[in-house]
Short mmCIF file of C-alpha atoms and ligand atoms in Angstrom, two decimals:
data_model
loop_
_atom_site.label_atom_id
_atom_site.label_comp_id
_atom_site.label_asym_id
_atom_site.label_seq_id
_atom_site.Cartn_x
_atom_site.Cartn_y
_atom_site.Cartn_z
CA UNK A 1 0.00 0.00 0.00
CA UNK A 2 1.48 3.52 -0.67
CA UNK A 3 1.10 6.01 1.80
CA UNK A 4 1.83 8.56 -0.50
CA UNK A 5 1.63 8.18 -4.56
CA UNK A 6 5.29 8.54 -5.44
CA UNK A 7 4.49 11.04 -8.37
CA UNK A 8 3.44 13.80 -5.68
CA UNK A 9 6.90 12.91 -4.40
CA UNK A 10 9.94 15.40 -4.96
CA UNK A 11 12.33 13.59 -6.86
CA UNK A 12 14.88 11.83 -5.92
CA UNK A 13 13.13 11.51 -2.33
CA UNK A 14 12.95 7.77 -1.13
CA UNK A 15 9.39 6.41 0.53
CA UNK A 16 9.80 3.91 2.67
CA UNK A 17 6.87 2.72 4.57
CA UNK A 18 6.09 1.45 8.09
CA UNK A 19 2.67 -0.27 7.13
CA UNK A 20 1.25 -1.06 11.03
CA UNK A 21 -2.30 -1.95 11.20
CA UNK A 22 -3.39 0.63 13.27
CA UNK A 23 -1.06 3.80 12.14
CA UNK A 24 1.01 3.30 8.99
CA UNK A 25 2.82 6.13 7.78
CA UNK A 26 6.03 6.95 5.42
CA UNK A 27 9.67 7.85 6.16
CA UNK A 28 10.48 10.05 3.49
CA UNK A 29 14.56 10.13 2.73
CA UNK A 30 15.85 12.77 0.03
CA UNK A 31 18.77 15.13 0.06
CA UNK A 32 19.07 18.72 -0.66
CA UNK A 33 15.23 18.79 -0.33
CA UNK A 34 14.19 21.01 2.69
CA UNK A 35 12.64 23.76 0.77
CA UNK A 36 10.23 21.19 -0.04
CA UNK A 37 9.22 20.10 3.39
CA UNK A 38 7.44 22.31 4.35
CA UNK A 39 4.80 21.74 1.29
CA UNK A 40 5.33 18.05 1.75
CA UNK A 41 4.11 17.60 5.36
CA UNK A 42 1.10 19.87 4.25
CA UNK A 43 0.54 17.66 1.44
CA UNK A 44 0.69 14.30 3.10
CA UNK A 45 -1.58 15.78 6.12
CA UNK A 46 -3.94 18.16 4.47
CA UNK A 47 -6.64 18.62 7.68
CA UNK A 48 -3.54 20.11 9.78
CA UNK A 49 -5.10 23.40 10.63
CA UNK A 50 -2.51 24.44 13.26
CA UNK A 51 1.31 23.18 13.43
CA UNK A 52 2.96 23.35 16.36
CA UNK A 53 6.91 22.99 15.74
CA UNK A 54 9.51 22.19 19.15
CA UNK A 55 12.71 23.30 17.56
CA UNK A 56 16.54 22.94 19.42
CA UNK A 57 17.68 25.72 19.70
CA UNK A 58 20.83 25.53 18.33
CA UNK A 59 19.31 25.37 14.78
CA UNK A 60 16.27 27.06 14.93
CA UNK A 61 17.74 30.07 12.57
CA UNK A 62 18.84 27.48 10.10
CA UNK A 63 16.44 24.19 9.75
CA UNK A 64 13.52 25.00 11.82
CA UNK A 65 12.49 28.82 10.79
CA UNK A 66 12.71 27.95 7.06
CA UNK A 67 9.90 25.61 7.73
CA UNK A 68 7.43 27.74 10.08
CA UNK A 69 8.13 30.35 6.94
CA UNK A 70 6.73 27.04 4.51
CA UNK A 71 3.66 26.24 6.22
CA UNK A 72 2.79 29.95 7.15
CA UNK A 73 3.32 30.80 3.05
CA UNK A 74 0.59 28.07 2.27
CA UNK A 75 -1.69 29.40 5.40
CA UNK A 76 -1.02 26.95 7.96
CA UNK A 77 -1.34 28.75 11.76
CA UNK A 78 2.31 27.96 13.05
CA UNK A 79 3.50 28.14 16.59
CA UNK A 80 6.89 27.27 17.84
CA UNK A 81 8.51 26.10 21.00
CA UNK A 82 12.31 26.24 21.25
CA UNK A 83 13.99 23.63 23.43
CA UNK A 84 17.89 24.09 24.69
CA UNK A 85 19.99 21.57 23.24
CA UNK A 86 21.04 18.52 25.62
CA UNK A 87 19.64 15.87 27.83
CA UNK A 88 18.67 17.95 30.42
CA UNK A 89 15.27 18.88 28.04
CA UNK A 90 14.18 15.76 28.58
CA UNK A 91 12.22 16.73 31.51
CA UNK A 92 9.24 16.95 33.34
CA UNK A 93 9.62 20.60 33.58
CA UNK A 94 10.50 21.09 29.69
CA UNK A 95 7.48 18.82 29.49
CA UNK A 96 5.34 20.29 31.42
CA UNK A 97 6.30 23.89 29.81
CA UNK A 98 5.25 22.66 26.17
CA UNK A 99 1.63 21.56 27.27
CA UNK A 100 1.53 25.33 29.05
CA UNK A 101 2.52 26.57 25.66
CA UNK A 102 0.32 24.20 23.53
CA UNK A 103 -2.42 25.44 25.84
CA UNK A 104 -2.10 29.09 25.53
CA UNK A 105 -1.55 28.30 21.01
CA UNK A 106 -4.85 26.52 21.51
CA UNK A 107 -4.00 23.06 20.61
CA UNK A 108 -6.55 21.04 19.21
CA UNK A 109 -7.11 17.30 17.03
CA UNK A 110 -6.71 19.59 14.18
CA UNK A 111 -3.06 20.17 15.58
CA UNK A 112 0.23 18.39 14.27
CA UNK A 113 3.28 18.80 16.52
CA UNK A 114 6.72 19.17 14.09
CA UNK A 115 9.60 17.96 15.80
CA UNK A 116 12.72 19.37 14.31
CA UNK A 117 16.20 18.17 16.17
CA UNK A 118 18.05 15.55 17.63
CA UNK A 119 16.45 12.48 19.70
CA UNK A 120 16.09 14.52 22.79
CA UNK A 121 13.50 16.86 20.69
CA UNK A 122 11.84 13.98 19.34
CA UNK A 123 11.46 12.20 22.32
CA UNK A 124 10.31 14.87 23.99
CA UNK A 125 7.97 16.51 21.47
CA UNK A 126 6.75 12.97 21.01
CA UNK A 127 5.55 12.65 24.23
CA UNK A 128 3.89 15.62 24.36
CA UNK A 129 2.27 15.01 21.32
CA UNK A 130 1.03 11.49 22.91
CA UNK A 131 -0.46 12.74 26.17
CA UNK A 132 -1.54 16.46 24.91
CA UNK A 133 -5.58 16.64 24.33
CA UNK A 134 -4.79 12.62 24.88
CA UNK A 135 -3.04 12.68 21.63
CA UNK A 136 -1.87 15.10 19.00
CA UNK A 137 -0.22 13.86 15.43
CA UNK A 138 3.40 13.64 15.06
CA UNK A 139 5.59 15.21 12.29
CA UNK A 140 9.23 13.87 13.35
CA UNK A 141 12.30 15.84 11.35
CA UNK A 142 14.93 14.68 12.85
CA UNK A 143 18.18 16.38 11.87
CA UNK A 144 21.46 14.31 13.46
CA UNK A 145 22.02 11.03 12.00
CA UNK A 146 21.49 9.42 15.03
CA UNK A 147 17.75 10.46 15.56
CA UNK A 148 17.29 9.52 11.51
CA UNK A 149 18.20 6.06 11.96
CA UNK A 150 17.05 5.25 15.37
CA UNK A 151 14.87 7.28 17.20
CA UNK A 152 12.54 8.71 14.80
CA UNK A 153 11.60 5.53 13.62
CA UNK A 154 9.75 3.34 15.91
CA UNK A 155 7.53 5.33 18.10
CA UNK A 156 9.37 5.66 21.57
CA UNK A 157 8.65 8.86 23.09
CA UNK A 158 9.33 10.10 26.80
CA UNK A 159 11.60 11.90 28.95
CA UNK A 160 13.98 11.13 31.82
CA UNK A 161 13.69 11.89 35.71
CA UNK A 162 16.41 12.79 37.78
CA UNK A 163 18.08 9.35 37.96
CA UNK A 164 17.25 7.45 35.36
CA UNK A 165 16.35 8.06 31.73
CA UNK A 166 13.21 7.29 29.53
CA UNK A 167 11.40 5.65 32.40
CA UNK A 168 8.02 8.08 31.65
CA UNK A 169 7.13 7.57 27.98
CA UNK A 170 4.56 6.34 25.80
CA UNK A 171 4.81 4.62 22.43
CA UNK A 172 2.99 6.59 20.25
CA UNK A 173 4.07 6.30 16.22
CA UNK A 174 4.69 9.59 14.10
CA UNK A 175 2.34 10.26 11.10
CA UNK A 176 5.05 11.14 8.66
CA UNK A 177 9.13 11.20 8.94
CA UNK A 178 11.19 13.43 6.84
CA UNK A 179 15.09 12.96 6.60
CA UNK A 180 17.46 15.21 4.48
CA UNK A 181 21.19 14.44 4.85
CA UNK A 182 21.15 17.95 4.33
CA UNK A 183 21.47 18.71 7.95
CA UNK A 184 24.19 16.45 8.37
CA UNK A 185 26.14 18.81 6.83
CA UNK A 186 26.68 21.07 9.67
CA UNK A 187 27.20 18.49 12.53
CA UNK A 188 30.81 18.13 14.01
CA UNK A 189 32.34 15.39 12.48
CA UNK A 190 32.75 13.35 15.92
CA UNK A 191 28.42 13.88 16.43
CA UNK A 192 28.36 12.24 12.81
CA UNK A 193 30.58 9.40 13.40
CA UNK A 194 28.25 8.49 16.59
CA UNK A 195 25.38 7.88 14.67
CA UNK A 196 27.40 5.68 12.22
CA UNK A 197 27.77 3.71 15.15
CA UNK A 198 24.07 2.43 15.27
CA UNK A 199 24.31 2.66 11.15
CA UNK A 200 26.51 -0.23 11.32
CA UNK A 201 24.64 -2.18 13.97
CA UNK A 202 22.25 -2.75 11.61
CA UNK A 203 24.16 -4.69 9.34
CA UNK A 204 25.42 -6.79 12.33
CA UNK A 205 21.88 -7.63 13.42
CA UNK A 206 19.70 -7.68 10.61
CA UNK A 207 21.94 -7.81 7.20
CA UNK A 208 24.76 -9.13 5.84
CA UNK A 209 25.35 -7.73 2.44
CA UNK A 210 24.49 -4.01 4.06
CA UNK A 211 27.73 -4.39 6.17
CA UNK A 212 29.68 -5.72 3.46
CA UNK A 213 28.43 -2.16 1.52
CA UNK A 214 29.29 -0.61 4.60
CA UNK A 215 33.10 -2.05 4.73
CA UNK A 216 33.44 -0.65 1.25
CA UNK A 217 31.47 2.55 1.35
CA UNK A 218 32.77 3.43 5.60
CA UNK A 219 35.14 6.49 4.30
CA UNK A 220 32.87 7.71 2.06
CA UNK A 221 30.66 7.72 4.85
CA UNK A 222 33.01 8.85 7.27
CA UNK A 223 33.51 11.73 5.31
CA UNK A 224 29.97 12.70 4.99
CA UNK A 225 29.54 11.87 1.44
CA UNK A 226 25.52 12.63 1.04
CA UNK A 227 24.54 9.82 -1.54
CA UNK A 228 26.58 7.43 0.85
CA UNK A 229 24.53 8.83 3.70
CA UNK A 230 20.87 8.71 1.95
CA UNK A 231 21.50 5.33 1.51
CA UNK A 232 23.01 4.29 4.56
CA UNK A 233 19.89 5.99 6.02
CA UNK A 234 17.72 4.25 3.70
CA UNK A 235 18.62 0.64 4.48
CA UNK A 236 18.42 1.98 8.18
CA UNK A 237 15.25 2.74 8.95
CA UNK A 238 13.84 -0.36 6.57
CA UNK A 239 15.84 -2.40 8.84
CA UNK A 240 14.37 -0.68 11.61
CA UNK A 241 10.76 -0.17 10.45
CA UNK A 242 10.92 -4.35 9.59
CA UNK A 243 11.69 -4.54 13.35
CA UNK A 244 9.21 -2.36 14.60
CA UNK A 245 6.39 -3.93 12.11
CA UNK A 246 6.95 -7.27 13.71
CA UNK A 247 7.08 -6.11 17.51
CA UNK A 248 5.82 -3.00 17.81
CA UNK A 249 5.92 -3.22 21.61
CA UNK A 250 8.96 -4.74 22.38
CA UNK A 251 7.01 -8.23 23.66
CA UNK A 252 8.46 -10.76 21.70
CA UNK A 253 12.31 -9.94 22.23
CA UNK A 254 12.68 -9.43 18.19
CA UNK A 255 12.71 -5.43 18.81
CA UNK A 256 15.43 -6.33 21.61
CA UNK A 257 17.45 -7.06 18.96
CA UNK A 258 18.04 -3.81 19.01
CA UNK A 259 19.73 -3.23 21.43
CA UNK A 260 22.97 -5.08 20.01
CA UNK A 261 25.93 -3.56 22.10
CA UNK A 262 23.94 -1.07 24.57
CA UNK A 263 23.35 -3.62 27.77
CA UNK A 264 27.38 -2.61 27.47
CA UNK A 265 26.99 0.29 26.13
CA UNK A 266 24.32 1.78 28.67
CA UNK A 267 27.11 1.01 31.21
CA UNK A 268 29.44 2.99 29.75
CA UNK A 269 27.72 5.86 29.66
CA UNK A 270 26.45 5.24 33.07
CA UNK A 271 30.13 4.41 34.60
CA UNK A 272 31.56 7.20 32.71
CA UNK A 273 29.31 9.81 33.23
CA UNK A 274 26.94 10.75 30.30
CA UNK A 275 29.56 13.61 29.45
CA UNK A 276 32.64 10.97 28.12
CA UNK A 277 31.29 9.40 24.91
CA UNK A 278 28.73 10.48 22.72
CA UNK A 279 25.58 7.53 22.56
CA UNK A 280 27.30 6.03 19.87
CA UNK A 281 30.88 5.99 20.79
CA UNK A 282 29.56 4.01 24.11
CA UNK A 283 27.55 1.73 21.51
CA UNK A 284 30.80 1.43 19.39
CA UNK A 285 32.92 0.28 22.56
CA UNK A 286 29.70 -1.97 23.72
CA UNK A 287 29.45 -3.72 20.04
CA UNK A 288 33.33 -4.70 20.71
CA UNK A 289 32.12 -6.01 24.16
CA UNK A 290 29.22 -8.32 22.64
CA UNK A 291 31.30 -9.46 20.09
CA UNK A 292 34.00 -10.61 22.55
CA UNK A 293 31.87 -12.13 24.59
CA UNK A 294 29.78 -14.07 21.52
CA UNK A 295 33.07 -15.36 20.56
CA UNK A 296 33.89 -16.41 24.27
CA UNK A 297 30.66 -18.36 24.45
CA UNK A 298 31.81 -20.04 20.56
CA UNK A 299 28.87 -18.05 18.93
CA UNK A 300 31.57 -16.23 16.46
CA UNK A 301 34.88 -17.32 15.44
CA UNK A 302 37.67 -14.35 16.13
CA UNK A 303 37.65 -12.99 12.46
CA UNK A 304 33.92 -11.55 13.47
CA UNK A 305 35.31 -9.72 16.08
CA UNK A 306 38.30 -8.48 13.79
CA UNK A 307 35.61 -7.63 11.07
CA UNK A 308 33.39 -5.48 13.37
CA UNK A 309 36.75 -3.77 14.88
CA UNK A 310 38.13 -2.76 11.51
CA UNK A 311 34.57 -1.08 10.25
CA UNK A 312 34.01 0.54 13.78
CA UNK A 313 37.69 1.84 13.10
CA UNK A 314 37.05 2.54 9.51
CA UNK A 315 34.07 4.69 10.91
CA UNK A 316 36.37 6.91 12.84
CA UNK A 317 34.59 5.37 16.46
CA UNK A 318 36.56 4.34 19.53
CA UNK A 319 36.76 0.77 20.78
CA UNK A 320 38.51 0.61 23.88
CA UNK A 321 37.95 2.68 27.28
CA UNK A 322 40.94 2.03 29.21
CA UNK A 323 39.17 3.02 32.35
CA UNK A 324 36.47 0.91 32.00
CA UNK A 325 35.45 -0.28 35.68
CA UNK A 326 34.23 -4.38 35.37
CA UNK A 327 32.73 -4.34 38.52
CA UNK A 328 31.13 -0.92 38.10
CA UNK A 329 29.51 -1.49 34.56
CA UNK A 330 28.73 -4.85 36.11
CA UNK A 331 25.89 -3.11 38.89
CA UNK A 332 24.89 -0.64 36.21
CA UNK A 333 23.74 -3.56 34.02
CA UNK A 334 21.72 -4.69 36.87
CA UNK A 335 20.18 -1.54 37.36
CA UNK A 336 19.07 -0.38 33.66
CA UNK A 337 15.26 -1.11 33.54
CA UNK A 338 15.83 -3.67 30.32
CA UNK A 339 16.80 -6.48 32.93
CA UNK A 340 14.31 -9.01 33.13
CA UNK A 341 13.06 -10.73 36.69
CA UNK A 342 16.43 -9.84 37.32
CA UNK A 343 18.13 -11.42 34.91
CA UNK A 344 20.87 -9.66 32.41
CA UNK A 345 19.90 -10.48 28.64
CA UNK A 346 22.71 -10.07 26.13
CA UNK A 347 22.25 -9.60 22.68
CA UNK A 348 24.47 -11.53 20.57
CA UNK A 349 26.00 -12.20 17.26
CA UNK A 350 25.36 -16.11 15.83
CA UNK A 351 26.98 -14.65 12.11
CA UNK A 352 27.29 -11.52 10.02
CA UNK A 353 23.59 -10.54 9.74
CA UNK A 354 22.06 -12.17 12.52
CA UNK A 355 21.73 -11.87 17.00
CA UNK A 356 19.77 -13.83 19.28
CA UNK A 357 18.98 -13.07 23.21
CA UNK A 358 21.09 -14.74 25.89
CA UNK A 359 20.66 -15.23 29.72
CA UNK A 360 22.44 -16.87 32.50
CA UNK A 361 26.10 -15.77 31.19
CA UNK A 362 28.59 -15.80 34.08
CA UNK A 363 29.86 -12.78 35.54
CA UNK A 364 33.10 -14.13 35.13
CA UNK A 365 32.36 -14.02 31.05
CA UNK A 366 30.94 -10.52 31.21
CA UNK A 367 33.88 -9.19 32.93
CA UNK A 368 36.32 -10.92 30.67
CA UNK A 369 34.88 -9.40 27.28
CA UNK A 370 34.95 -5.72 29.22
CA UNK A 371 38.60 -6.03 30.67
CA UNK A 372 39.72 -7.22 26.94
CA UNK A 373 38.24 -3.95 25.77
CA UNK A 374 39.86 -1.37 28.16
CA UNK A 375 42.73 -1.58 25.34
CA UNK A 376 42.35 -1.44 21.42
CA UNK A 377 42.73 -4.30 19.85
CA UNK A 378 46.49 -5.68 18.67
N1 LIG B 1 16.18 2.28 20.08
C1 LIG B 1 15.60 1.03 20.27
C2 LIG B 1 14.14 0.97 19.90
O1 LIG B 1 13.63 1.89 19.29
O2 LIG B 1 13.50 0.00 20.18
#
């Protein structure tokens, strides 16, 4: 079924769609296309009477006013809420300040709430979109590579509290997505190379022949190439969307899958203070970590782990912490809210293209694949 007929598409924007039952919608992928956006979302949602953008605000002059100025031109009523870049706007307060705001714009089910930003926007604006007037649409634009191939797609909206993040949230799926590598092109290098990180988890968990485009395409993307990236997004958020189609809710441990390399990754960040790595590098250094320990338990041979290392190098991302704590990341694992009855749950490599979920691994095994990893490999 097409969402959208592909001859009201800008060319050459990609449609990919996320066909579930209850609320299918498109993920639209193009570059050099944001003048077209704005006309695009109108298009593909023509009942929006009011749009209600949350912008960061560290690129509200350059990807967020140009599309107020698009949907006011065709006579959309536009009001915007800027958020300050960071974690820290994942809050009640910052929460709680939008539905003031959405209040006083006089919200309605005519509304559409336009993310523009990073994950922390989406998650946020998501959530507010979810629980506003018990549930406003959801345009998400997300604009770092990280949020285009992970949390845009998907659904998962919510904010932290003070000691411990996304534990208020809601699932609640966008309407539309709109991607143009186009903002990529102003991100520090180092912000782009962490979202390459989840890029190439992808091709661990889900596809084979994607990684072996990735081994020969990783400098091109390291270097921000934009075709490079369109695609890499492409394949991305299919993978994703095929994940999300066939466990919406997380229930049957195939959206787990997931999660390849954050149960060690989340400890990084959690050991080292959320300041140290970006999400991906943690993810990058956590990949190494599942790897190891796949090949400890005989899952992989060695020349898996030595693949994985050299595109995770390739891809300009770290793979060692040489102050990685064992016993430290060890407690932080039990404490992240994905541990089941109390029970850690890796997920692991079997071969190039494919993880399953393990339990019961021994400490002794966990510790092992971390210590290996607090220097880079020889
Ligand atoms: N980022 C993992 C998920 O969306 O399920």
């Amino acid at each position: 079924m097409s969402l959208m007929p592909e001859s009201r598409l800008p060319t050459p924007v990609q449609e990919l769609k996320v066909p579930l039952t209850a609320s299918p919608y498109s993920i639209l992928v193009g570059t050099e296309w944001w003048e077209q956006v704005g006309e695009t979302i109108h298009r593909t949602l023509p009942d929006m009477s009011h749009a209600f953008f949350v912008v960061d605000s560290e690129i509200r002059g350059q990807w967020g006013e140009p599309l107020v100025k698009q949907l006011r031109d065709v006579n959309i009523r536009v009001d915007l809420a800027e958020v300050p870049s960071g974690e820290n706007s994942k809050s009640p307060e910052q929460l709680a300040g939008l539905w003031e705001q959405m209040r006083m714009d006089r919200a309605d089910r005519q509304s559409v709430v336009i993310a523009v930003g990073g994950g922390v926007v989406g998650d946020l604006a998501g959530f507010a979109a979810a629980t506003f007037n018990r549930g406003l649409r959801l345009v998400q634009v997300p604009t770092t590579l990280l949020s285009q191939v992970d949390s845009s797609v998907g659904g998962k909206t919510g904010i932290n509290l003070p000691d411990a993040k996304n534990v208020v949230g809601a699932f609640w799926q966008p309407s539309l997505v709109v991607i143009d590598t186009v903002t990529l092109n102003t991100l520090p290098p180092r912000v782009l190379h962490s979202g390459l990180a989840e890029v190439a988890k992808y091709g661990v968990i889900a596809d084979a022949d994607f990684f072996a485009w990735l081994e020969k395409n990783a400098s091109r993307l390291a270097k921000a190439d934009p075709e490079a990236l369109r695609h890499a997004i492409a394949v991305s958020c299919q993978t994703k969307a095929d994940v999300v189609i066939a466990d919406e809710r997380e229930t049957t441990g195939r959206r787990a899958t997931l999660n390849y390399g954050h149960t060690f990754g989340h400890a990084i960040e959690a050991t080292a203070g959320y300041w140290k790595f970006l999400h991906g590098e943690a993810i990058s250094i956590g990949m190494r970590m599942a790897a190891h320990l796949a090949c400890s338990r005989g899952l992989v041979d060695a020349a898996f782990v030595d693949r994985q290392n050299a595109l995770l190098k390739q891809l300009q991302l770290p793979l060692s912490w040489d102050e990685a704590d064992p016993q430290g990341m060890l407690q932080a694992m039990q404490n992240d809210k994905k541990v089941s009855h109390g029970k850690l749950r890796f997920v692991l490599p079997t071969e190039m293209g494919h993880v399953q979920m393990y339990q019961d691994i021994p400490d002794a095994q966990i510790i092992e694949a971390i210590e290996i990893c607090q220097s880079d490999p020889s």
